[in-house]
mmCIF file of C-alpha atoms and ligand atoms in Angstrom:
data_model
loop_
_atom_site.group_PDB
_atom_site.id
_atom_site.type_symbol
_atom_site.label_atom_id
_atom_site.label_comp_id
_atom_site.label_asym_id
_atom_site.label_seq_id
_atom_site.Cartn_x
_atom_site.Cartn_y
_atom_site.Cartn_z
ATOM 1 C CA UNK R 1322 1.458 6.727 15.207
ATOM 2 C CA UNK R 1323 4.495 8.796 15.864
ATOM 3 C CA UNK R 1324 5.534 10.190 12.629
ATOM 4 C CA UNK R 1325 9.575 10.167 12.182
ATOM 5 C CA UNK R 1326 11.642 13.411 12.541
ATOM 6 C CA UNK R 1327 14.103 14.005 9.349
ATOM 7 C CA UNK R 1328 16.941 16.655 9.446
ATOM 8 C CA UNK R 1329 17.716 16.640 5.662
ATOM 9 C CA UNK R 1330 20.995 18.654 4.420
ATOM 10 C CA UNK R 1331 20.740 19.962 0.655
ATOM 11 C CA UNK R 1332 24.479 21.320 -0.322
ATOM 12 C CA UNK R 1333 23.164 22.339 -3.677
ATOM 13 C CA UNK R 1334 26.138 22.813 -5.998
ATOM 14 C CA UNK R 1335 28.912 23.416 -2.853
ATOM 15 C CA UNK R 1336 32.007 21.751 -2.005
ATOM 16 C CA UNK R 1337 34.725 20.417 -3.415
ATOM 17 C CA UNK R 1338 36.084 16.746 -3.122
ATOM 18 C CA UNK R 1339 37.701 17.296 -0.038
ATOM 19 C CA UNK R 1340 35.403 19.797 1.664
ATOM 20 C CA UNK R 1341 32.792 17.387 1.142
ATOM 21 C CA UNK R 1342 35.024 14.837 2.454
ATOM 22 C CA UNK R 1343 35.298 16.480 5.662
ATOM 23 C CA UNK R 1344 32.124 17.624 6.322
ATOM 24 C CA UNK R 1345 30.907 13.981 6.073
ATOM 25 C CA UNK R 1346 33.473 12.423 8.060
ATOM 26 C CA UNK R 1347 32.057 15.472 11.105
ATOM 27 C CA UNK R 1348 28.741 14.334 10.895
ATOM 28 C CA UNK R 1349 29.396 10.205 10.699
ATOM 29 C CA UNK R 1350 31.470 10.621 13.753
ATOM 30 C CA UNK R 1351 28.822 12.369 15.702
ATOM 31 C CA UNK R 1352 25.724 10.383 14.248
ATOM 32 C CA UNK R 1353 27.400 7.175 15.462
ATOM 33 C CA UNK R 1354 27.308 8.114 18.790
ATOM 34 C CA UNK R 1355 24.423 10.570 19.236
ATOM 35 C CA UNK R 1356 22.185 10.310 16.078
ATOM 36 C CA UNK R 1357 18.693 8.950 18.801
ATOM 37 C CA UNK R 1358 15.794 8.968 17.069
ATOM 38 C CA UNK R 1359 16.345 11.707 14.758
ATOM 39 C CA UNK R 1360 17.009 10.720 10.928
ATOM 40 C CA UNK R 1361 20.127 12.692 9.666
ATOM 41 C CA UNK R 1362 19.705 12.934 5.384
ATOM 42 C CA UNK R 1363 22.448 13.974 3.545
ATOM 43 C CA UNK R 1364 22.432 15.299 -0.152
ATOM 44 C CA UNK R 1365 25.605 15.677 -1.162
ATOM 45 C CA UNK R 1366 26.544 16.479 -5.064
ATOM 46 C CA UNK R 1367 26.363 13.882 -7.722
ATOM 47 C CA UNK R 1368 30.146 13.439 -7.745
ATOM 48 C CA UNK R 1369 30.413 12.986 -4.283
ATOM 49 C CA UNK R 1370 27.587 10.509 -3.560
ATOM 50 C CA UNK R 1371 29.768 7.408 -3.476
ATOM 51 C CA UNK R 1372 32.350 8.512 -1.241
ATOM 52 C CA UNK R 1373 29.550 9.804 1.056
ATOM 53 C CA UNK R 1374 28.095 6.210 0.989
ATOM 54 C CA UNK R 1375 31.217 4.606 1.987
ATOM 55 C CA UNK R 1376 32.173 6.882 4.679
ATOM 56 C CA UNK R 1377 28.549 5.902 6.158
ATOM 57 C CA UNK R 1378 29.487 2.157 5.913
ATOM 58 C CA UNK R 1379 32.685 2.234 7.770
ATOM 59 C CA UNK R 1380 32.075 4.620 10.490
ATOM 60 C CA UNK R 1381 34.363 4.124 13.057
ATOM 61 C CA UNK R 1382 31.793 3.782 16.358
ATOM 62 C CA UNK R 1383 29.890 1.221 14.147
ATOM 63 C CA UNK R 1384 27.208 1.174 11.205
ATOM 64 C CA UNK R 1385 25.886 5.338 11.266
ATOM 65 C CA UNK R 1386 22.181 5.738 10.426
ATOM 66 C CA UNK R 1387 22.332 8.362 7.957
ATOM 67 C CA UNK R 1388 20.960 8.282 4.684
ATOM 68 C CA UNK R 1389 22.600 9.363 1.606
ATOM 69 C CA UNK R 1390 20.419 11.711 -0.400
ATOM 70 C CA UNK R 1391 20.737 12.485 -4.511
ATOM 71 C CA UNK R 1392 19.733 16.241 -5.511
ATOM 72 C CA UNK R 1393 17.826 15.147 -8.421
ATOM 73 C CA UNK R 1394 17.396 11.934 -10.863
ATOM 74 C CA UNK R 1395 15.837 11.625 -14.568
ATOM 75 C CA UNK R 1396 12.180 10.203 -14.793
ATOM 76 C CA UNK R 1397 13.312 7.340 -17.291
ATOM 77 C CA UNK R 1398 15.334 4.565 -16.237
ATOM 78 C CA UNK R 1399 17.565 4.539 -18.580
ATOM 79 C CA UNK R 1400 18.076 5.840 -21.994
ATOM 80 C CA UNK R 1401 20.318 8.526 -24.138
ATOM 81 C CA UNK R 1402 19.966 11.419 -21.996
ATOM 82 C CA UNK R 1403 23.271 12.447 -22.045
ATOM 83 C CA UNK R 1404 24.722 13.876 -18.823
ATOM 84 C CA UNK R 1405 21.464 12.657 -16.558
ATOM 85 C CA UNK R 1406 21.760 10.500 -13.559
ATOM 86 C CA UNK R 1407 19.257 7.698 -13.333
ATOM 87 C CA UNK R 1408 17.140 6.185 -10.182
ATOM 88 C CA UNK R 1409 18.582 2.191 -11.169
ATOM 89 C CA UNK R 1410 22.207 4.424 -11.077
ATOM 90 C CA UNK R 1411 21.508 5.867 -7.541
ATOM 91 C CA UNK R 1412 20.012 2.290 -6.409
ATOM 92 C CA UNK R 1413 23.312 0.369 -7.240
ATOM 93 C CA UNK R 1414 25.477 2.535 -5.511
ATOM 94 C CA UNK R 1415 24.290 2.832 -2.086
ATOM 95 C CA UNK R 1416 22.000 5.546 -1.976
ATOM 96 C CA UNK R 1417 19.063 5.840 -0.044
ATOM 97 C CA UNK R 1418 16.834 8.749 -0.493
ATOM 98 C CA UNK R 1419 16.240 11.010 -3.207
ATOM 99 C CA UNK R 1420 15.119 15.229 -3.556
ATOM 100 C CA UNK R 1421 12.738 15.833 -6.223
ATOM 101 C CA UNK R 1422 10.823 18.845 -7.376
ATOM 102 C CA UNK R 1423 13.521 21.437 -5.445
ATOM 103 C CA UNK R 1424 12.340 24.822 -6.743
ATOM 104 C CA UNK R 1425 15.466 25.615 -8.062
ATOM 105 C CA UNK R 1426 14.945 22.603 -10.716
ATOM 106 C CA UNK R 1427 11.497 23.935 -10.854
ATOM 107 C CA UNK R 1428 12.788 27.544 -11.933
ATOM 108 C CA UNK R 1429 15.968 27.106 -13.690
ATOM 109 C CA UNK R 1430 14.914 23.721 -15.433
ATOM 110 C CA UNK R 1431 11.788 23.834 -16.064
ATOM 111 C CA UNK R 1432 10.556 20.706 -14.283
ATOM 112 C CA UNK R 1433 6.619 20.213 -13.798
ATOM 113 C CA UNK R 1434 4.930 18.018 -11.601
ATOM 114 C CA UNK R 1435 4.191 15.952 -13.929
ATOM 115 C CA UNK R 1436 7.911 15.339 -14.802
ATOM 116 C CA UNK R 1437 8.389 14.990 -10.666
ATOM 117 C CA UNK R 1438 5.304 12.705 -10.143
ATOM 118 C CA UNK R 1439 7.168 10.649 -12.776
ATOM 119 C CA UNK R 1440 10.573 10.502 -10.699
ATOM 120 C CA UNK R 1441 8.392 10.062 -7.213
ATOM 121 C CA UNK R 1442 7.411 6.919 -9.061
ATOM 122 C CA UNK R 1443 10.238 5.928 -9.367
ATOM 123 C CA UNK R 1444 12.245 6.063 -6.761
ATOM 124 C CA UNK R 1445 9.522 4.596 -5.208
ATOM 125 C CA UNK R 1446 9.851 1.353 -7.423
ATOM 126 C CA UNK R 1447 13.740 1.247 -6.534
ATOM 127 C CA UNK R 1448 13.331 1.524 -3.250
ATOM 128 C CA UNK R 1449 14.536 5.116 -2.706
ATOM 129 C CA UNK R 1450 12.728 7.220 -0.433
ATOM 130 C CA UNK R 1451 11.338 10.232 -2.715
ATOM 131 C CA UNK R 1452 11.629 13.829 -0.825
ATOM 132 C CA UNK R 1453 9.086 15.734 -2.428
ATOM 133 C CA UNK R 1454 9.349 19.410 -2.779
ATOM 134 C CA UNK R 1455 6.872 21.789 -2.941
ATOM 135 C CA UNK R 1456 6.262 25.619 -1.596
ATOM 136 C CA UNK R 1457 4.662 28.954 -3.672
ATOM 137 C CA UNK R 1458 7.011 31.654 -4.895
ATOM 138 C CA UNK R 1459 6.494 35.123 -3.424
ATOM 139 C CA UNK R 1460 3.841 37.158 -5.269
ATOM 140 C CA UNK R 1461 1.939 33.490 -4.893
ATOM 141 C CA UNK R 1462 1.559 34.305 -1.410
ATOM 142 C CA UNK R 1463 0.999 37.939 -1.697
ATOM 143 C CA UNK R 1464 -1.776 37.344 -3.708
ATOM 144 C CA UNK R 1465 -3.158 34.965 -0.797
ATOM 145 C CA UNK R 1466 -3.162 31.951 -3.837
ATOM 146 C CA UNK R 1467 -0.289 29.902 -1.546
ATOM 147 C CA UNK R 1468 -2.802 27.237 -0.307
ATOM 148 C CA UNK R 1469 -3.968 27.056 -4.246
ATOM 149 C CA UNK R 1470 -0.404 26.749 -5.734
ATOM 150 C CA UNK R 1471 0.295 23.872 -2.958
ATOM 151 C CA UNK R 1472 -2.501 21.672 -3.574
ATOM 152 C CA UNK R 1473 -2.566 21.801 -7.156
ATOM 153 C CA UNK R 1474 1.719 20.733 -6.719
ATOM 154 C CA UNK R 1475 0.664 17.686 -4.888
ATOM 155 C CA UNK R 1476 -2.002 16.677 -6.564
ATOM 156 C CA UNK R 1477 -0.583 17.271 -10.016
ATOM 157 C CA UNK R 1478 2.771 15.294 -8.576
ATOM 158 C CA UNK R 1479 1.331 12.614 -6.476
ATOM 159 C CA UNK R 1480 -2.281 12.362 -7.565
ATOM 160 C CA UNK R 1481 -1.241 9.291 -9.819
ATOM 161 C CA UNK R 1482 0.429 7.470 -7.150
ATOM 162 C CA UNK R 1483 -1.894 4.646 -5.264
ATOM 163 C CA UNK R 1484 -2.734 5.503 -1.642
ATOM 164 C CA UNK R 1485 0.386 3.294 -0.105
ATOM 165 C CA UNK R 1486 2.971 5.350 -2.401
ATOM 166 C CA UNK R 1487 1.894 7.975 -1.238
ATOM 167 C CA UNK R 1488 2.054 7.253 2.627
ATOM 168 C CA UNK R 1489 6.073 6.303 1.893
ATOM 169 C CA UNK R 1490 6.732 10.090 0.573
ATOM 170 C CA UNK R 1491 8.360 12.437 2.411
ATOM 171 C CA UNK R 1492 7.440 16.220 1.620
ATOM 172 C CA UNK R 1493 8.962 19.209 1.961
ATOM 173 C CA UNK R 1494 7.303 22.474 2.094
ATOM 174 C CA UNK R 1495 10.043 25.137 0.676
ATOM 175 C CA UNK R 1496 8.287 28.535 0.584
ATOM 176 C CA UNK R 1497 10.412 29.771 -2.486
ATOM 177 C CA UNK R 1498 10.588 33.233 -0.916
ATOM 178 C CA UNK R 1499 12.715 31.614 2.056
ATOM 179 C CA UNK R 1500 14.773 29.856 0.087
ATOM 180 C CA UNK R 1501 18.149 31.197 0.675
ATOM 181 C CA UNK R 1502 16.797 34.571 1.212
ATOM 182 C CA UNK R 1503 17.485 34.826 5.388
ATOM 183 C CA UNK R 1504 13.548 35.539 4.973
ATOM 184 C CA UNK R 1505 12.201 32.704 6.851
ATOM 185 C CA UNK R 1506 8.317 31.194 7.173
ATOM 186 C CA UNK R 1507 7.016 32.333 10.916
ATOM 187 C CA UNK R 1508 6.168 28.891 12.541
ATOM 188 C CA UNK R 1509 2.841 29.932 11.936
ATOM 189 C CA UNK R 1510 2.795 30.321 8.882
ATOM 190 C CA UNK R 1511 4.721 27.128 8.021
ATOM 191 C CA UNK R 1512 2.483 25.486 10.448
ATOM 192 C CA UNK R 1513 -0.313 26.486 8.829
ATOM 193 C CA UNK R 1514 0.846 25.330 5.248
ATOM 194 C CA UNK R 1515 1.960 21.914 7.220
ATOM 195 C CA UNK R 1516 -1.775 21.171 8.110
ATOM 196 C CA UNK R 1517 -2.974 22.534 4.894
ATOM 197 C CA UNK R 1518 -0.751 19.875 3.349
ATOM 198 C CA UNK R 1519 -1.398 16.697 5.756
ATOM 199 C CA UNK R 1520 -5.401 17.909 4.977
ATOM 200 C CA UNK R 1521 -4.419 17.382 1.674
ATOM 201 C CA UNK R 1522 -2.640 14.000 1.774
ATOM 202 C CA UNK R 1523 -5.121 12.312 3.931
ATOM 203 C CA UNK R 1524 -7.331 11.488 0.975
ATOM 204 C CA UNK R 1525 -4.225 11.059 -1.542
ATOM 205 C CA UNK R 1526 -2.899 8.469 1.358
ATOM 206 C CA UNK R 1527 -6.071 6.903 1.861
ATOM 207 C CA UNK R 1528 -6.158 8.290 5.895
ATOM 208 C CA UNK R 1529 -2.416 7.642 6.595
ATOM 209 C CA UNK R 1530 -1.227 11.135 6.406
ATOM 210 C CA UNK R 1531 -0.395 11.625 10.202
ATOM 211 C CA UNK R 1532 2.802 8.793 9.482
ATOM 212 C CA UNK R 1533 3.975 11.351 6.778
ATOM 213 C CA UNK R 1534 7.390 13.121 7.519
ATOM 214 C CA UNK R 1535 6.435 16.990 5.940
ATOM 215 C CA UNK R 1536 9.867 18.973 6.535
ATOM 216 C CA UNK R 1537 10.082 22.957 6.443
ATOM 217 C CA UNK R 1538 12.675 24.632 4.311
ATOM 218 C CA UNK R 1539 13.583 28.246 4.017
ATOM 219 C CA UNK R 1540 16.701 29.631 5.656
ATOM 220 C CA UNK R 1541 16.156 27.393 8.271
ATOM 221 C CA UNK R 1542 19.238 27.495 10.793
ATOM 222 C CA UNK R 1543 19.753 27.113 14.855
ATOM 223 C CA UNK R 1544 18.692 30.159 15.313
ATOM 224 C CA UNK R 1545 15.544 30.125 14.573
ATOM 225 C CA UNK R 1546 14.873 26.216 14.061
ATOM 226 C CA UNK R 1547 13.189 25.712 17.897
ATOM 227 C CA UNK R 1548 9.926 27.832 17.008
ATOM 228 C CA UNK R 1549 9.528 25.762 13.894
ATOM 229 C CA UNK R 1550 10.368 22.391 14.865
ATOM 230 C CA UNK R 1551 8.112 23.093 17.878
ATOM 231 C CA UNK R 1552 4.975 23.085 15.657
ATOM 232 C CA UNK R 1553 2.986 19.764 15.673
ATOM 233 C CA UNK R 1554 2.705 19.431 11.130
ATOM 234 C CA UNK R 1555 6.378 20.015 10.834
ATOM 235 C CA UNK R 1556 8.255 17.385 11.214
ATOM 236 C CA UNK R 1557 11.835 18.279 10.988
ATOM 237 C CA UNK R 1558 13.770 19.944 8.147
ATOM 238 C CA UNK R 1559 15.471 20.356 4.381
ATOM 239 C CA UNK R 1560 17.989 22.444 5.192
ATOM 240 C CA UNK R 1561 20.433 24.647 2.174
ATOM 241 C CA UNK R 1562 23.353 27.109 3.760
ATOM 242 C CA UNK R 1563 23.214 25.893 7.163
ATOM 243 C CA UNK R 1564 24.131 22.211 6.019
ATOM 244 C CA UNK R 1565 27.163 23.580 4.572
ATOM 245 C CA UNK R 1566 28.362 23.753 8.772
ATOM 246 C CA UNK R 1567 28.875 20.778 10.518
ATOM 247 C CA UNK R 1568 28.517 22.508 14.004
ATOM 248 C CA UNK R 1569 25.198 24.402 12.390
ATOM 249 C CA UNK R 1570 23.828 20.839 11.116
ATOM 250 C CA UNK R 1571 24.922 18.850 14.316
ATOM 251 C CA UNK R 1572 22.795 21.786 16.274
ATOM 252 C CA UNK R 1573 19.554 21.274 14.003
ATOM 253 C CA UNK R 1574 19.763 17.701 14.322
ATOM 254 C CA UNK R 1575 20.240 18.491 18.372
ATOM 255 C CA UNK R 1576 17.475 20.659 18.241
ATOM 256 C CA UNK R 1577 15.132 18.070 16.450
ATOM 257 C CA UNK R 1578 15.840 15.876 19.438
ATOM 258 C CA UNK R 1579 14.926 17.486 22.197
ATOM 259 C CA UNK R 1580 11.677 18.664 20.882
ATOM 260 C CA UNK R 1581 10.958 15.928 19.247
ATOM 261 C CA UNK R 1582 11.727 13.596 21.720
ATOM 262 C CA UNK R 1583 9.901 16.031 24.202
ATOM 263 C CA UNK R 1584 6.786 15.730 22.196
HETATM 264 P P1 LIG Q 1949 18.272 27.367 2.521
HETATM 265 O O1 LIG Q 1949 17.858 26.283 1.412
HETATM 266 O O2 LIG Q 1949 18.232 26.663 3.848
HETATM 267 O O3 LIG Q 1949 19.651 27.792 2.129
HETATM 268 O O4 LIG Q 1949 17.269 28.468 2.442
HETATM 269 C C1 LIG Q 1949 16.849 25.338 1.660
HETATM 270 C C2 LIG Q 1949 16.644 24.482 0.439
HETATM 271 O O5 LIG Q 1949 16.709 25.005 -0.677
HETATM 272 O O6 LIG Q 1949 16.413 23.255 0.545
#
């Protein structure tokens, strides 16, 4: 089974109305045309998401593949949680795809896997594709515990799911550390962690963990995006500050392409 190749853009809290504007209208122009086999995922901010959608829908060369992304969603359906943004919301408006369990929602929110094994859920029951985040902070791997902190993420987060949920995840392996830092995994290491993790979904999948999309993130960028995407595990990438640049995401998504259609 060939597993898809994702090239997933995160602009975390950037852009304005009509920066965002732009920057979508770049990359539906060139996905129209040249998008191949690569997915192109775009997570723009809540405000932004419907624009995004309809920009997607009338593309000018014809209907572009790429899937609008949320940045987050709240574990209940509905309900008085003031200010939250719910799954059935997301649904109704066009969006496709969802990011869950970012480490900065981890850190400056205080989610849990549990609390993200509850929105996996249900974005799965909607119809959205969950993009499941997971990755150990930087005295985690010091310590040599990174394989530990992993595995107990999944399992905590996806351990309740039934084998064919969990096959329709994507993951994403963030090492926190490389998050925004310019300090970036070696494809080694991220390779390693890859394998570590498709070990670990095999039995959560019930043996369908080689169809499983797991995406790198961590100052990913053109520069250095070749050596990772090259690795067999890693299977494209969530990318923060580099999605922020059309010409920088257009190049990732190139770069995805030829290796992965090289494969
Ligand atoms: P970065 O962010 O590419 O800016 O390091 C990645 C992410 O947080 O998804």
């Amino acid at each position: 089974m060939k597993t898809r190749t994702i090239v997933a853009g995160n602009w975390k809290m950037h852009t304005d109305a009509t920066e965002a504007g732009n920057l979508m209208e770049a990359l539906v122009g060139w996905s129209a045309a040249d998008q191949g086999d690569v997915q192109m995922i775009v997570a723009p901010p809540y405000p932004f998401l419907a624009a995004a959608v309809e920009q997607v829908k009338k593309a000018a060369d014809g209907p572009s593949t790429i899937i609008i992304a949320a940045q987050n969603c709240h574990q209940e359906e509905s309900g008085a949680f003031t200010g939250e943004v719910s799954v059935p919301m997301l649904r109704s408006m066009g969006v496709g795809a969802c990011i869950v369990g970012h480490s900065e929602r981890r850190e400056y929110y205080g989610e849990t896997d549990e609390v993200v094994g509850r929105k996996v859920s249900l974005l799965l029951k909607h119809g959205l594709q969950p993009i499941y985040c997971c990755g150990e902070r930087r005295e985690e791997r010091e310590e040599g515990r990174y394989r530990d902190v992993v595995s107990t993420q999944i399992h905590t987060a996806l351990g309740a799911l039934s084998p064919e949920e969990v096959a329709k995840v994507v993951v994403a392996y963030e090492p926190v550390w490389a998050i925004g830092t310019g300090l970036t995994a070696t494809p080694e290491q991220a390779q390693e962690v890859h394998a570590f993790i498709r070990a670990e979904l095999q039995a959560l999948s019930g043996g369908m963990a080689a169809g499983i999309p797991i995406l790198y993130g961590g100052s990913c960028k053109p520069e250095n995006a070749e050596g990772i995407f090259a690795e067999s595990d890693i299977n494209g990438g969530l990318i923060g500050g580099a999605a922020l640049v059309a010409e920088k995401f257009i190049e990732l998504m190139r770069i995805a392409q030829r290796i992965k259609t090289a494969a």
